[in-house]
Tab-separated table of C-alpha atoms and ligand atoms in Angstrom:
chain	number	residue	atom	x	y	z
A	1	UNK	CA	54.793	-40.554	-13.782
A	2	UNK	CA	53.227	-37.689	-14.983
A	3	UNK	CA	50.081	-36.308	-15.259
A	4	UNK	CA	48.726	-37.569	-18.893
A	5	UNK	CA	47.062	-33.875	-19.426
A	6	UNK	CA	50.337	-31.717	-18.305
A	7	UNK	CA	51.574	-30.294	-21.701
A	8	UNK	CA	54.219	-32.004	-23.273
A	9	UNK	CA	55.993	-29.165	-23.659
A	10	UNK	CA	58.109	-26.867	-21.269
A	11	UNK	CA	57.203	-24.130	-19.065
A	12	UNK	CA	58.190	-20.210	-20.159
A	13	UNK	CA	59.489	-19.508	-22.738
A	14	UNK	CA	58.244	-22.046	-24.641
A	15	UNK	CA	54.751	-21.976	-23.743
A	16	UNK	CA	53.218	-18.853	-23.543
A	17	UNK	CA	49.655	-18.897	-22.436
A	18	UNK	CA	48.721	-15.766	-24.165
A	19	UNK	CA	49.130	-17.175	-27.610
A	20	UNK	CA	45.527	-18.084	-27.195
A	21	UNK	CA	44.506	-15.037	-25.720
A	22	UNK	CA	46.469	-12.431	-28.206
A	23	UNK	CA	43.266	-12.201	-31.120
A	24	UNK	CA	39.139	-12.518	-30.704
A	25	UNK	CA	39.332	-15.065	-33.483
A	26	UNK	CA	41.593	-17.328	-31.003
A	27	UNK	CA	39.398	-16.535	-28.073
A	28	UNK	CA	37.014	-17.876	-29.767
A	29	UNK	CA	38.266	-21.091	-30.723
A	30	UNK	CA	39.704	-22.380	-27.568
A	31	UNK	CA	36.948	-21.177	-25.396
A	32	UNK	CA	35.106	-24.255	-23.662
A	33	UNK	CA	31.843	-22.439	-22.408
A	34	UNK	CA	29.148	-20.522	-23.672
A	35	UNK	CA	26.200	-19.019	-23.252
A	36	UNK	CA	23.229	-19.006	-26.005
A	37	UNK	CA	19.520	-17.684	-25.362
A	38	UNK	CA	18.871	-21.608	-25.665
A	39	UNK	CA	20.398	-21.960	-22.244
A	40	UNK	CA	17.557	-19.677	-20.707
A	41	UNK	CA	14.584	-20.342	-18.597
A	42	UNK	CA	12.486	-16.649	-17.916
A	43	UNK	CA	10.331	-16.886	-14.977
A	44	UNK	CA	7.406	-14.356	-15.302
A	45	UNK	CA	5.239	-13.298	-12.314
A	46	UNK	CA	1.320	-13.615	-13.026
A	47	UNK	CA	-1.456	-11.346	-11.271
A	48	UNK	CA	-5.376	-10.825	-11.704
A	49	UNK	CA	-6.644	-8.415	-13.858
A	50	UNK	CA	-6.707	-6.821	-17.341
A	51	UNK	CA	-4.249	-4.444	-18.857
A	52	UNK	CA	-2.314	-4.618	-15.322
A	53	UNK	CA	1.756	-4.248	-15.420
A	54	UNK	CA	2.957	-3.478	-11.826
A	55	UNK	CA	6.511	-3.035	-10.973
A	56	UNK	CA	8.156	-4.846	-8.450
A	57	UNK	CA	10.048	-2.260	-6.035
A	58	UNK	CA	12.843	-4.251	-4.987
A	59	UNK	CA	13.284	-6.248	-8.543
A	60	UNK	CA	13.671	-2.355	-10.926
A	61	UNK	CA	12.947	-3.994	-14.605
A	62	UNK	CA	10.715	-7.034	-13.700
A	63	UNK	CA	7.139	-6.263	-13.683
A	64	UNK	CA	4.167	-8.508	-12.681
A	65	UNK	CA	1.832	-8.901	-15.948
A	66	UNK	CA	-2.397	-9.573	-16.298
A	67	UNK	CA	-2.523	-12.760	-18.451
A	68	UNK	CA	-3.491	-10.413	-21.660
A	69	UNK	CA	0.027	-8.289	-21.147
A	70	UNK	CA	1.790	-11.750	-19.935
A	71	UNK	CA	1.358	-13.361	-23.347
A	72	UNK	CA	2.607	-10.371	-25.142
A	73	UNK	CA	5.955	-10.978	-23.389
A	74	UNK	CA	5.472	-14.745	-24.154
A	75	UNK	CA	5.604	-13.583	-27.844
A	76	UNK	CA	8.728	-11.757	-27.282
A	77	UNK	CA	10.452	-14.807	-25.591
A	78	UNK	CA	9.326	-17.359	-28.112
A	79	UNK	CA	11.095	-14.274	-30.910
A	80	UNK	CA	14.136	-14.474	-29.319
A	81	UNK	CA	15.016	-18.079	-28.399
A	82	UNK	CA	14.195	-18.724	-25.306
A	83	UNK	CA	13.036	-22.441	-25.030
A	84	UNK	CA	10.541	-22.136	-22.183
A	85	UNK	CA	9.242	-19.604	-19.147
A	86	UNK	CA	8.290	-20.378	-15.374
A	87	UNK	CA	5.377	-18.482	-13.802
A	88	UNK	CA	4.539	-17.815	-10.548
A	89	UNK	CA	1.265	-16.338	-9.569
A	90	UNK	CA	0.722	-13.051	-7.082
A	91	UNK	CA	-2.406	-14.494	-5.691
A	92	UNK	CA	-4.662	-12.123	-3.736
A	93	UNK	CA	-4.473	-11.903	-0.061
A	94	UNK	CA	-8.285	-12.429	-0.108
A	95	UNK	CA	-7.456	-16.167	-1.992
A	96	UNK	CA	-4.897	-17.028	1.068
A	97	UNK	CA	-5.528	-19.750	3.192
A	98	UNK	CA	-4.092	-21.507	5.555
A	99	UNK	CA	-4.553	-24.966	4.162
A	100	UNK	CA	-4.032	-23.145	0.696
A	101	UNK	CA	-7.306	-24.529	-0.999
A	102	UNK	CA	-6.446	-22.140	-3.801
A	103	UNK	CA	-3.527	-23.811	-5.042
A	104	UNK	CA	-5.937	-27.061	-6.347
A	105	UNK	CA	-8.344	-24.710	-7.752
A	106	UNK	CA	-8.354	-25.599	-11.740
A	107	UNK	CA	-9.434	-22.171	-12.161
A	108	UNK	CA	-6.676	-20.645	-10.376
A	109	UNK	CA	-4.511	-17.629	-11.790
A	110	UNK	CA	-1.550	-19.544	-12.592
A	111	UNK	CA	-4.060	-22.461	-14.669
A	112	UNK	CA	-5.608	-19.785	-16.536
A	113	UNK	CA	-2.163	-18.101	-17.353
A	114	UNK	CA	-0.807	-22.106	-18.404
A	115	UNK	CA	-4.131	-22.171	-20.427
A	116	UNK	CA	-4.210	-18.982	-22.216
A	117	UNK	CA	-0.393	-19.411	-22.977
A	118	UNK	CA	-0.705	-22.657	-24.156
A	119	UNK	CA	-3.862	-21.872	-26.457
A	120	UNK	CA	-2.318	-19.102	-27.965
A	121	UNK	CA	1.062	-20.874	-28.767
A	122	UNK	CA	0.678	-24.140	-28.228
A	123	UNK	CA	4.235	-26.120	-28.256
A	124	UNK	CA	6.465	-22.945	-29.517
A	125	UNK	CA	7.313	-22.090	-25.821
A	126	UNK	CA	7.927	-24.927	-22.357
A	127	UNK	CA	5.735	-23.995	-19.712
A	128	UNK	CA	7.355	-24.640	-16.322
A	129	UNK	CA	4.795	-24.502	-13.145
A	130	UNK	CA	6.147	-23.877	-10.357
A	131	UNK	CA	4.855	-26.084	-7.314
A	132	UNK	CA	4.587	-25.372	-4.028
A	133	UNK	CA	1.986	-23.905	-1.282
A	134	UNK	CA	3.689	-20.587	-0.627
A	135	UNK	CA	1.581	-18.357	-3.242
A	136	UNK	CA	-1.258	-19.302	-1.499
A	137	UNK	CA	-1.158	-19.729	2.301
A	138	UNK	CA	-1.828	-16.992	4.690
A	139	UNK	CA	1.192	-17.979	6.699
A	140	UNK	CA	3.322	-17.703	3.813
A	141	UNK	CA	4.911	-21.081	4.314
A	142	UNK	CA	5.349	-24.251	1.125
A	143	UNK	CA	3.194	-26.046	2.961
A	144	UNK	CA	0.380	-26.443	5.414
A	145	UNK	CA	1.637	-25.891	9.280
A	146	UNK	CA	0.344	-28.029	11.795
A	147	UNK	CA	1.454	-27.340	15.393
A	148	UNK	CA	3.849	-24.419	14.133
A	149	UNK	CA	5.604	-26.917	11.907
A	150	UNK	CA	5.442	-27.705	7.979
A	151	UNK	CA	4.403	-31.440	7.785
A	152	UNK	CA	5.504	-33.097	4.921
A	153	UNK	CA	3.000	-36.301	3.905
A	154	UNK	CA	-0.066	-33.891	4.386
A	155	UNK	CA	1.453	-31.251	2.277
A	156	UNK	CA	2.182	-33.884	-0.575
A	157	UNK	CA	-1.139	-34.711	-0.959
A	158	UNK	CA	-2.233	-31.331	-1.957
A	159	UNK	CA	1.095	-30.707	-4.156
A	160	UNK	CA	0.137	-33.958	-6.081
A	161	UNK	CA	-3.107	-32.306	-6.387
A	162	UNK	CA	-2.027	-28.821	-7.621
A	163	UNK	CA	0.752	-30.650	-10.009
A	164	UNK	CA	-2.091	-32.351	-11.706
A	165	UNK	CA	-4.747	-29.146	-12.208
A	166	UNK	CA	-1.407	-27.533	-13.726
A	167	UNK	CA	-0.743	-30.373	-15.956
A	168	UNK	CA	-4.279	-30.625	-17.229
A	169	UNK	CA	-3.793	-26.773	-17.521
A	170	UNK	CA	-1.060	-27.382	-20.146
A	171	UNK	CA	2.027	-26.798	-18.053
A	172	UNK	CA	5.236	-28.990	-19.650
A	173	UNK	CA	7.281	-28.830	-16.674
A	174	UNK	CA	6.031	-28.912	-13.111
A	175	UNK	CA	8.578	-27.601	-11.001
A	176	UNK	CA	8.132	-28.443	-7.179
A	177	UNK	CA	10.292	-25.775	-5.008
A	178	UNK	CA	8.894	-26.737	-1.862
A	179	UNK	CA	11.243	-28.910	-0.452
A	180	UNK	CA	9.125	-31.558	1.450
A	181	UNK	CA	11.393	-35.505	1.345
A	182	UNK	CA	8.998	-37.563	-0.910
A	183	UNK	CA	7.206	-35.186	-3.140
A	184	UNK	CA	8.820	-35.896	-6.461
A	185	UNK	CA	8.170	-39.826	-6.468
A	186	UNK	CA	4.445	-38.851	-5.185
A	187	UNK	CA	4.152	-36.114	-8.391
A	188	UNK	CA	5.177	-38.289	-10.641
A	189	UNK	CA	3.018	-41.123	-9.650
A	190	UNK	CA	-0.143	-38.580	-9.859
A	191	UNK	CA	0.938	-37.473	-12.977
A	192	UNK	CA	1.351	-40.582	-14.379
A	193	UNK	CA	-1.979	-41.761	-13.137
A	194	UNK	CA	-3.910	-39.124	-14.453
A	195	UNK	CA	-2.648	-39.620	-17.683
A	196	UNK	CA	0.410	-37.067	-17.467
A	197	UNK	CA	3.593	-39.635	-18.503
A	198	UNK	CA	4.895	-36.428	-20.817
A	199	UNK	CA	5.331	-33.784	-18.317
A	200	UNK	CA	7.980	-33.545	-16.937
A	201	UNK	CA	9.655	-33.119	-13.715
A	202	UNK	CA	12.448	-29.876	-12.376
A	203	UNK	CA	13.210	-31.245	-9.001
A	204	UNK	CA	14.398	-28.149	-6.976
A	205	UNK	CA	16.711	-30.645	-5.471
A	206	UNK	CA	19.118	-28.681	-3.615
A	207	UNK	CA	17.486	-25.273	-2.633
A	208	UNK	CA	18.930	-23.609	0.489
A	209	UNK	CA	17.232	-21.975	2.849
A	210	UNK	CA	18.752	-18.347	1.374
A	211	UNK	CA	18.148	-14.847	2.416
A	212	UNK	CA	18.705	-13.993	-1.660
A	213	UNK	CA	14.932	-14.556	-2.577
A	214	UNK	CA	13.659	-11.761	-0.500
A	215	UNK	CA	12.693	-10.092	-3.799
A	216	UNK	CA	11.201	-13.077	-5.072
A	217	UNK	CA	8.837	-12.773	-1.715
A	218	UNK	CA	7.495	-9.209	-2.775
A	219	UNK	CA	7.241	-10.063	-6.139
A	220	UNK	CA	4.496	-12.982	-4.781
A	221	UNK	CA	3.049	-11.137	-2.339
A	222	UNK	CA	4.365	-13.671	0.436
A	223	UNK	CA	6.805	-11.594	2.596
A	224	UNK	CA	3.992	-10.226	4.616
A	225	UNK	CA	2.701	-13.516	5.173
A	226	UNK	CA	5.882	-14.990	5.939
A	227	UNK	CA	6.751	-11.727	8.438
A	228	UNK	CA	9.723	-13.221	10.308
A	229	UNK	CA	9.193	-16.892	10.071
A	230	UNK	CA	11.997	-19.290	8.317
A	231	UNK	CA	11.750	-22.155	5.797
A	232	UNK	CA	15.057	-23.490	8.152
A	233	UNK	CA	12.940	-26.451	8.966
A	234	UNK	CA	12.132	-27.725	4.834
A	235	UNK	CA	15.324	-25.538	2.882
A	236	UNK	CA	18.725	-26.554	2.865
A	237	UNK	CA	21.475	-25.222	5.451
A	238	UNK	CA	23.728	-23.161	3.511
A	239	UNK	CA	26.945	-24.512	5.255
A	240	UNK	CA	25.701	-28.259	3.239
A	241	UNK	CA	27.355	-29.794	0.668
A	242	UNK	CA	27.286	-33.102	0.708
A	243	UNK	CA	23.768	-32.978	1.575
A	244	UNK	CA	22.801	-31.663	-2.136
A	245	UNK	CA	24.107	-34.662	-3.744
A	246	UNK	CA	21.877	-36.926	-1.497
A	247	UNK	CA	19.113	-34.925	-1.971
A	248	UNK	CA	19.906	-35.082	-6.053
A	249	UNK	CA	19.715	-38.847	-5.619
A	250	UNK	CA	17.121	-39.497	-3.889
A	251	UNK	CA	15.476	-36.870	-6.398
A	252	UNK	CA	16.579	-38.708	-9.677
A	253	UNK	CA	15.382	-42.230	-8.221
A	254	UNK	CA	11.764	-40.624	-7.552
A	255	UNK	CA	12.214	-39.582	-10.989
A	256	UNK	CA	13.017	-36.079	-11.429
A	257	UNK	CA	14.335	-35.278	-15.472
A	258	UNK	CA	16.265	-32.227	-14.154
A	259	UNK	CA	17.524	-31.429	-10.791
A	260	UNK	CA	18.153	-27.714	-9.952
A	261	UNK	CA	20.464	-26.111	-7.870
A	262	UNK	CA	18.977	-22.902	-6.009
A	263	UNK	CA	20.317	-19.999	-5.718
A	264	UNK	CA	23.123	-19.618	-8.176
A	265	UNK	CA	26.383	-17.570	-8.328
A	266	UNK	CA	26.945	-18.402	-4.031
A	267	UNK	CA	26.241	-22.380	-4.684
A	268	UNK	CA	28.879	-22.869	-8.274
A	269	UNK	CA	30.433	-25.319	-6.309
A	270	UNK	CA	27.163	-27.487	-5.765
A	271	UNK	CA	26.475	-27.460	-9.396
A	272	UNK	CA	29.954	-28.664	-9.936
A	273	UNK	CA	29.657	-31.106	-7.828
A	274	UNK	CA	26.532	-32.505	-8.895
A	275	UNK	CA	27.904	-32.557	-12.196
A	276	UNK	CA	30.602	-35.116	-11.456
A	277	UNK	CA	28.653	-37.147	-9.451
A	278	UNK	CA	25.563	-37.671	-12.027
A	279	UNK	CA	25.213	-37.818	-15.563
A	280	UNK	CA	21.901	-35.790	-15.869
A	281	UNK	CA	20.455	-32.341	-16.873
A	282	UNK	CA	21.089	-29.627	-14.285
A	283	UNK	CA	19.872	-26.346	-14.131
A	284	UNK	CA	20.474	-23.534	-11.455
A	285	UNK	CA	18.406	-20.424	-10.677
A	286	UNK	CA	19.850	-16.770	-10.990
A	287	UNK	CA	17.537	-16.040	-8.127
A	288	UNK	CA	15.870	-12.484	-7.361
A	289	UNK	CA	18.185	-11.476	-4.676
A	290	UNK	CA	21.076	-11.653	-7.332
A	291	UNK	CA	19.152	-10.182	-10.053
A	292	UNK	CA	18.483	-7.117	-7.136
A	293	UNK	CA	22.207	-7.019	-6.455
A	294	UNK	CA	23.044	-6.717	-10.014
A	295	UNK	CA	20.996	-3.998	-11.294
A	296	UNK	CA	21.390	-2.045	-7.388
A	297	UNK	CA	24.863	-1.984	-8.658
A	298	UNK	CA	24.745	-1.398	-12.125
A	299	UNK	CA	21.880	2.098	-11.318
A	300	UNK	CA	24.459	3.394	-9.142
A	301	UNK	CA	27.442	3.474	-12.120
A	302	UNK	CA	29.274	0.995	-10.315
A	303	UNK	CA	29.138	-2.074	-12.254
A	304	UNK	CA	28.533	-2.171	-16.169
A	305	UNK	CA	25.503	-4.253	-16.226
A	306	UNK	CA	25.659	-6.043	-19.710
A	307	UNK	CA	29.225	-7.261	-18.773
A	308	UNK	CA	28.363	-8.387	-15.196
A	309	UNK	CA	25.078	-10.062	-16.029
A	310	UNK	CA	26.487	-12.192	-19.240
A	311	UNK	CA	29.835	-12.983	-16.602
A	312	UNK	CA	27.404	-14.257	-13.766
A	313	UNK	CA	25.478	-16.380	-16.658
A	314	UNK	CA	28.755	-17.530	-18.167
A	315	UNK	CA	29.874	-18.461	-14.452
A	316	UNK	CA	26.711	-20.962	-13.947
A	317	UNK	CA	27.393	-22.540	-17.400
A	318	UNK	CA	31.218	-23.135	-16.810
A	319	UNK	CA	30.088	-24.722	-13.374
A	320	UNK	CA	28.205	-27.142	-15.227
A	321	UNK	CA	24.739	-25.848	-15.221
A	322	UNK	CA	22.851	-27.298	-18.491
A	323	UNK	CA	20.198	-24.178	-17.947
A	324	UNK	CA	19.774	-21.041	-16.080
A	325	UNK	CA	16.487	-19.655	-15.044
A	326	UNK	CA	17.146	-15.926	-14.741
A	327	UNK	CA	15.260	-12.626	-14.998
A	328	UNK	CA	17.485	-11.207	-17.290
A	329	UNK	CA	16.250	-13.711	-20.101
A	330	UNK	CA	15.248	-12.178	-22.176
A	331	UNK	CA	17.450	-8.726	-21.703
A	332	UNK	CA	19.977	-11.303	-22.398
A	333	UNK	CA	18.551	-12.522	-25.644
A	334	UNK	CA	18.835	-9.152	-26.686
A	335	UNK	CA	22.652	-8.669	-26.141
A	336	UNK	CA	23.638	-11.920	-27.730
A	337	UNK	CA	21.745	-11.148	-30.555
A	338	UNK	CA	23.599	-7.504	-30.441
A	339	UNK	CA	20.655	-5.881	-29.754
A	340	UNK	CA	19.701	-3.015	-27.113
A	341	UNK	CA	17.446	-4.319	-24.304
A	342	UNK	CA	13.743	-2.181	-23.379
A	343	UNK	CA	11.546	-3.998	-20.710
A	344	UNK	CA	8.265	-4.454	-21.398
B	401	PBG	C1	8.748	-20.686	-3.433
B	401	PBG	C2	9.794	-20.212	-4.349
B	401	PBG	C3	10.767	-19.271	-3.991
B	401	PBG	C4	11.493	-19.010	-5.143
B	401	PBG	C5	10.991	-19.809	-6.173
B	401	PBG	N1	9.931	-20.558	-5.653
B	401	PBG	C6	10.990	-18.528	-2.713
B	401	PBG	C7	11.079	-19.230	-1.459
B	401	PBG	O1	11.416	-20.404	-1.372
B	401	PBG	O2	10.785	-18.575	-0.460
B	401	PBG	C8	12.617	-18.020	-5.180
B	401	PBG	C9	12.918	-17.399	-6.465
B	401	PBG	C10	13.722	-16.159	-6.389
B	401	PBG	O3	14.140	-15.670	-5.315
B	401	PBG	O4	13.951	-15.600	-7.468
B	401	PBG	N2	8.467	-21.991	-3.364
């Protein structure tokens, strides 16, 4: 018996499968996929000060913002689409701890970011916190080390902690990227508690333990403080597969809204797979090693940038991915709109 979706009709000459390729307007009707500013998540990197915009070396375009310059670009993300941003703080080395005391402080840099963001535009824009220890230890690691090893229960206790200030602080999303088994039925249970049933919860269920976010480490001010330790021992093995649908499970019973799949373009076939298995939002994160790779190529002439950033997008969203959190947001906002792209 055959296949009930084999085409009823016979092979060459009969069909011809560039009938639907010859004209733009055809392209355009059979495509399956696409890719809208809607789809977009922009994470934006926080630090202290006034008036401050500091490049990030190994990230060329992406610049760490003062909250005064950070809700300018706010502005410009709500103007073109994009449904919601994720922060992440550069907290001083002088803040670091090692059992991260900073990260609970209500006063903290990203809670005053989530605060003046959410005063100045109240529900135009999500707000996704990011959760985890690493922006504030001295050791770099997601959570605190006991006996040269992350321990998980401990570390949940302070990442219910810092989930609620950032709540209270008007975050709509906390997003907890730290990995420890447990934490996502414990957040939820201290957000509920305190009164938090709306916000919701990105699980970072499967996130590998990838050499990609290297950037990502600068950009936070965590390499140094990570030197040449590992997060083997909390992130996923990169040779795991099956692994990322238990950990989506487990994830999704806890009670996580959206499950994410970390990094991107390497791990298409983990999104796929998670989107067969379950029937829930997934997103997937364009990570800062792949933005790096990207634009490395594109400066040197040897990749067109518009065309290989909108292909790597268009990649996730044909995988399945319901959202993409990339730093080229809001570039990309720009080109589907037609537009010419200027960081700010
Ligand atoms: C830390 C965190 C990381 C990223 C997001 N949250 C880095 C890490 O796990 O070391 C990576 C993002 C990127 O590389 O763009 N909890």
């Amino acid at each position: 018996m055959s296949h009930p979706s084999l085409p009823v009709r016979g092979p060459f000459p009969s069909t011809r499968m560039r009938r639907t390729r010859r004209h733009e307007w055809v392209r355009n009707l059979v495509r399956e996929n696409t890719l809208s500013a809607e789809h977009l998540i922009w994470p934006l990197f926080v630090c202290e000060g006034e008036g401050v915009r500091e490049a990030v070396p190994s990230m060329p375009g992406v610049n760490r913002y003062s909250i005064d310059l950070c809700l300018e670009q706010v502005a410009r993300a709500i103007e073109y689409g994009i449904p919601a941003i994720a922060l992440f703080p550069k907290t001083p080395t002088s803040k670091k701890t090692a059992q991260a005391e900073e990260a609970t402080n209500p006063n903290n840099l990203m809670c005053s970011a989530l605060r003046a963001i959410r005063d100045r535009f109240g529900d135009q824009i999500g707000l996704v916190a990011d959760v985890a220890l690493d922006p504030y230890t001295s050791h770099g690691h997601d959570g605190l080390v006991v006996n040269d090893y992350v321990v998980n229960d401990q570390t949940i206790d302070i990442l219910c902690r810092q989930a609620v200030v950032q709540a209270e602080a008007g975050a709509s999303v906390i997003a907890p990227s730290d990995m420890m088994d447990g934490r996502i039925g414990s957040i939820r249970n201290a957000l509920d508690d305190s009164g938090h049933h709306e916000v919701l919860l990105m699980s970072y269920a499967a996130k590998y333990a990838s050499a990609f976010y290297g950037p990502f480490r600068d950009a936070v001010g965590s390499a140094g403080s990570l030197g040449k330790a590992t997060k083997k021992t909390y992130q996923m093995d990169p040779a795991a597969s099956d692994e990322a649908l238990h950990e989506v499970a487990l994830d999704l019973q806890e009670g996580a809204d959206i499950v994410m799949v970390k990094p991107g373009m390497p791990y298409l076939d983990i999104v796929r797979r998670i989107r067969d298995t379950f029937a829930v939002p997934v997103a997937i994160y364009q990570v800062s090693g792949e933005y790096a790779m990207l634009t490395a190529a594109a400066q040197n002439g040897w990749l067109d940038r518009r065309s290989v950033v909108l292909e790597s997008l268009l990649s996730m969203r044909r995988a399945g991915a319901n959202m993409i959190l990339t730093y080229f947001a809001l570039e990309v906002a720009h080109y589907l709109k037609g537009e010419e792209y200027v960081a700010g």
